[in-house]
C-alpha positions as a printed Julia matrix, in Angstrom:
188×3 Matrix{Float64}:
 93.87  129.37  112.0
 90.42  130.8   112.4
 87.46  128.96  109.82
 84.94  130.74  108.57
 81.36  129.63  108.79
 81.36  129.38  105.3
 84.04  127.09  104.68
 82.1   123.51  104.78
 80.01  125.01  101.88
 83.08  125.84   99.87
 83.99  122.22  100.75
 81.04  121.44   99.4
 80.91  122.96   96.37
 84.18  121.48   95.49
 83.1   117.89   95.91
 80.59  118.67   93.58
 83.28  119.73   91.19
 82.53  123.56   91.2
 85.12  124.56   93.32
 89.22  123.67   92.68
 89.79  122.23   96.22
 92.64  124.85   97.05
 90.45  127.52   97.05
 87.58  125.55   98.57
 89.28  124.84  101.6
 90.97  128.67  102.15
 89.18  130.19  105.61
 90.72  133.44  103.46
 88.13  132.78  100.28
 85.79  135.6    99.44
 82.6   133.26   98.51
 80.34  134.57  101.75
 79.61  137.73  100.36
 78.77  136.13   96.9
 76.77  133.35   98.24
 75.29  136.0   100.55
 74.27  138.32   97.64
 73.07  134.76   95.88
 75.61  134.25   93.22
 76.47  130.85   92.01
 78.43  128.98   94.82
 79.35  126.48   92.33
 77.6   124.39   88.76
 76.41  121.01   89.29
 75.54  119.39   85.97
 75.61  121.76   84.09
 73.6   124.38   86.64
 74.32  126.98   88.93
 73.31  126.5    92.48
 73.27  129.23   95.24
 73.43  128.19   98.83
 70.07  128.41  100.73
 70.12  126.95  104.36
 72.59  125.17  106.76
 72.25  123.24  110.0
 74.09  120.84  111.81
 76.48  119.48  109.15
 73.9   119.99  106.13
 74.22  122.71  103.74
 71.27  123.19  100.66
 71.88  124.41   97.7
 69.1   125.33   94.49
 69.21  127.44   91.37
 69.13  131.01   91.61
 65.85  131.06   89.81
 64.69  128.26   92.33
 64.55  130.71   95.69
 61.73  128.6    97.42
 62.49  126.25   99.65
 58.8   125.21  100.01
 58.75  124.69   96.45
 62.01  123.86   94.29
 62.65  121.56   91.42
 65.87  120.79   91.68
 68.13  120.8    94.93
 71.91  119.73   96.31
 72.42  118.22   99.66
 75.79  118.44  100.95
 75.62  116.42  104.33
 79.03  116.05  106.65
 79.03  113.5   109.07
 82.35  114.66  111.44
 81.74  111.54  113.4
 81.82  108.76  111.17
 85.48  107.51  110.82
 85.41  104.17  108.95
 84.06  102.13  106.19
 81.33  100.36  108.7
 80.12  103.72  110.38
 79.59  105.38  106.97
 77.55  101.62  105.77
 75.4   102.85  108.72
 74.78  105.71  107.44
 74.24  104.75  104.34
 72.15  101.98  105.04
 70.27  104.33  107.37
 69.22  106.76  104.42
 68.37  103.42  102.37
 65.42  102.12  104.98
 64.15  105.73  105.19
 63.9   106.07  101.26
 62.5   102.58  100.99
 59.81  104.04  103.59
 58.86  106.93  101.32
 59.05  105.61   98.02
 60.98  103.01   96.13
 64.6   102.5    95.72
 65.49  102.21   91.92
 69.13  101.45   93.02
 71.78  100.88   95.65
 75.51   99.86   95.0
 78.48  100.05   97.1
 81.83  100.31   95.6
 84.68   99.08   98.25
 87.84  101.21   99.04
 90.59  100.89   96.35
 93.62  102.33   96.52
 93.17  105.9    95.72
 89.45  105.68   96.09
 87.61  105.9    99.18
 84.74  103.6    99.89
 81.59  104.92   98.51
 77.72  104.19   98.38
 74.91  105.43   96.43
 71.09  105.03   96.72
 68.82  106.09   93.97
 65.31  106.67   94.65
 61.81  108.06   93.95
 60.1   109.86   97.08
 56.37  109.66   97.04
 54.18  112.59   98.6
 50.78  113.9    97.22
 50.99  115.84   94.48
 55.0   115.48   94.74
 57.89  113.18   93.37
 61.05  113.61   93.96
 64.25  111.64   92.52
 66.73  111.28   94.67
 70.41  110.44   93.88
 72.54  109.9    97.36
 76.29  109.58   97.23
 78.53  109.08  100.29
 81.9   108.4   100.93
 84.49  108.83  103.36
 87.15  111.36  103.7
 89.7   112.13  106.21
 87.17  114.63  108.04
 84.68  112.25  108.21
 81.78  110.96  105.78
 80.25  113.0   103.27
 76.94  112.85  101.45
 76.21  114.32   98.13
 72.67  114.41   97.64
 70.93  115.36   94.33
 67.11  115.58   94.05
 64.91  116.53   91.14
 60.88  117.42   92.02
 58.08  117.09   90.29
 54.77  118.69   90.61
 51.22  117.86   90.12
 48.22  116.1    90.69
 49.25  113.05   89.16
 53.02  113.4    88.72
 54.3   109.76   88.15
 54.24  110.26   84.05
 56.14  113.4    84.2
 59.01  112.29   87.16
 59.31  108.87   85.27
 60.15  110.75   81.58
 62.68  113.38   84.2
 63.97  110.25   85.04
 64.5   107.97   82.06
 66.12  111.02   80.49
 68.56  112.15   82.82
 68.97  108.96   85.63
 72.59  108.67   83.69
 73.91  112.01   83.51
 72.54  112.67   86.78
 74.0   109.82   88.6
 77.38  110.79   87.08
 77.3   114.14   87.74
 77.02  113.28   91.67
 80.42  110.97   91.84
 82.21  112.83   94.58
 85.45  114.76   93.67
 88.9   113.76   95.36
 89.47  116.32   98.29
 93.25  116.25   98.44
């Protein structure tokens, strides 16, 4: 069976629950012309996101009104990590992404839910990134899957000389949904 490039992203798309799984996971579906053309790839909380860039395992994804990748508000991370293969590989990883959000802003939140039957291990992070002129909330979601671990990375920007009053009200509003809206979808 021959994969086509685009296949991860479908994956992708269907842990974020835009995708039904069958579908994502067809090297048959038709969704590199449409991402290619920039039509929704899938809805994440309520949104349409079009794929933008992949390398090495990551795949970005932003609104279609939200072309800029120098400048977006709101953006999807999809990271795969083929190489991790159990719970204490994928707490590396996790933990990894922790230190370097505690190094560039503050960490409102980290939790780590163990494996249950049914359920796959799973972390999440929640932070606020500090740049000049830039903040960016971060909500980081990984777990492990039979292919290896799996990040789900949501991040909301904010603009501006002094941005703290308007990525604190982003936040306070929409922390809830938003973490929600990241749990990662079953993928069998």
């Amino acid at each position: 069976m021959t994969v086509r490039p685009l296949t991860p992203l479908l994956l992708a798309a269907a842990l974020a629950g835009g995708l039904p799984i069958a579908w994502a996971a067809s090297p048959e579906a038709p969704a590199a012309s449409a991402a290619e053309v920039g039509a929704p790839l899938f809805q994440f909380a309520g949104k349409p996101f079009v794929h933008r860039w992949s390398h090495a395992g990551q795949h970005e994804f932003t609104p279609p009104t939200q072309p800029d990748l120098s400048r977006w508000q709101d953006m999807v991370t999809v990271q795969l990590y083929d190489k991790v293969s159990n719970d204490d590989e994928l707490a590396l990883v996790a933990n990894g992404v922790l230190m370097a959000y505690q190094k560039a802003g503050q960490v409102i939140r980290a939790n780590f839910l163990e494996a249950a039957p049914g359920r796959p291990a799973e972390h999440l992070v929640v932070a606020m990134l500090h740049d000049k002129g830039v903040r960016e909330m971060v909500f980081a979601r990984f777990r492990l899957t039979p292919g290896g671990g799996q990040a789900l990375v949501y991040s909301h920007r904010v603009y501006g000389r002094e941005p703290d009053d308007a990525a604190g009200a982003w936040f306070r509003a929409n922390a809830i949904a938003t973490e929600f809206a990241s749990r990662l979808r079953a993928s069998s």
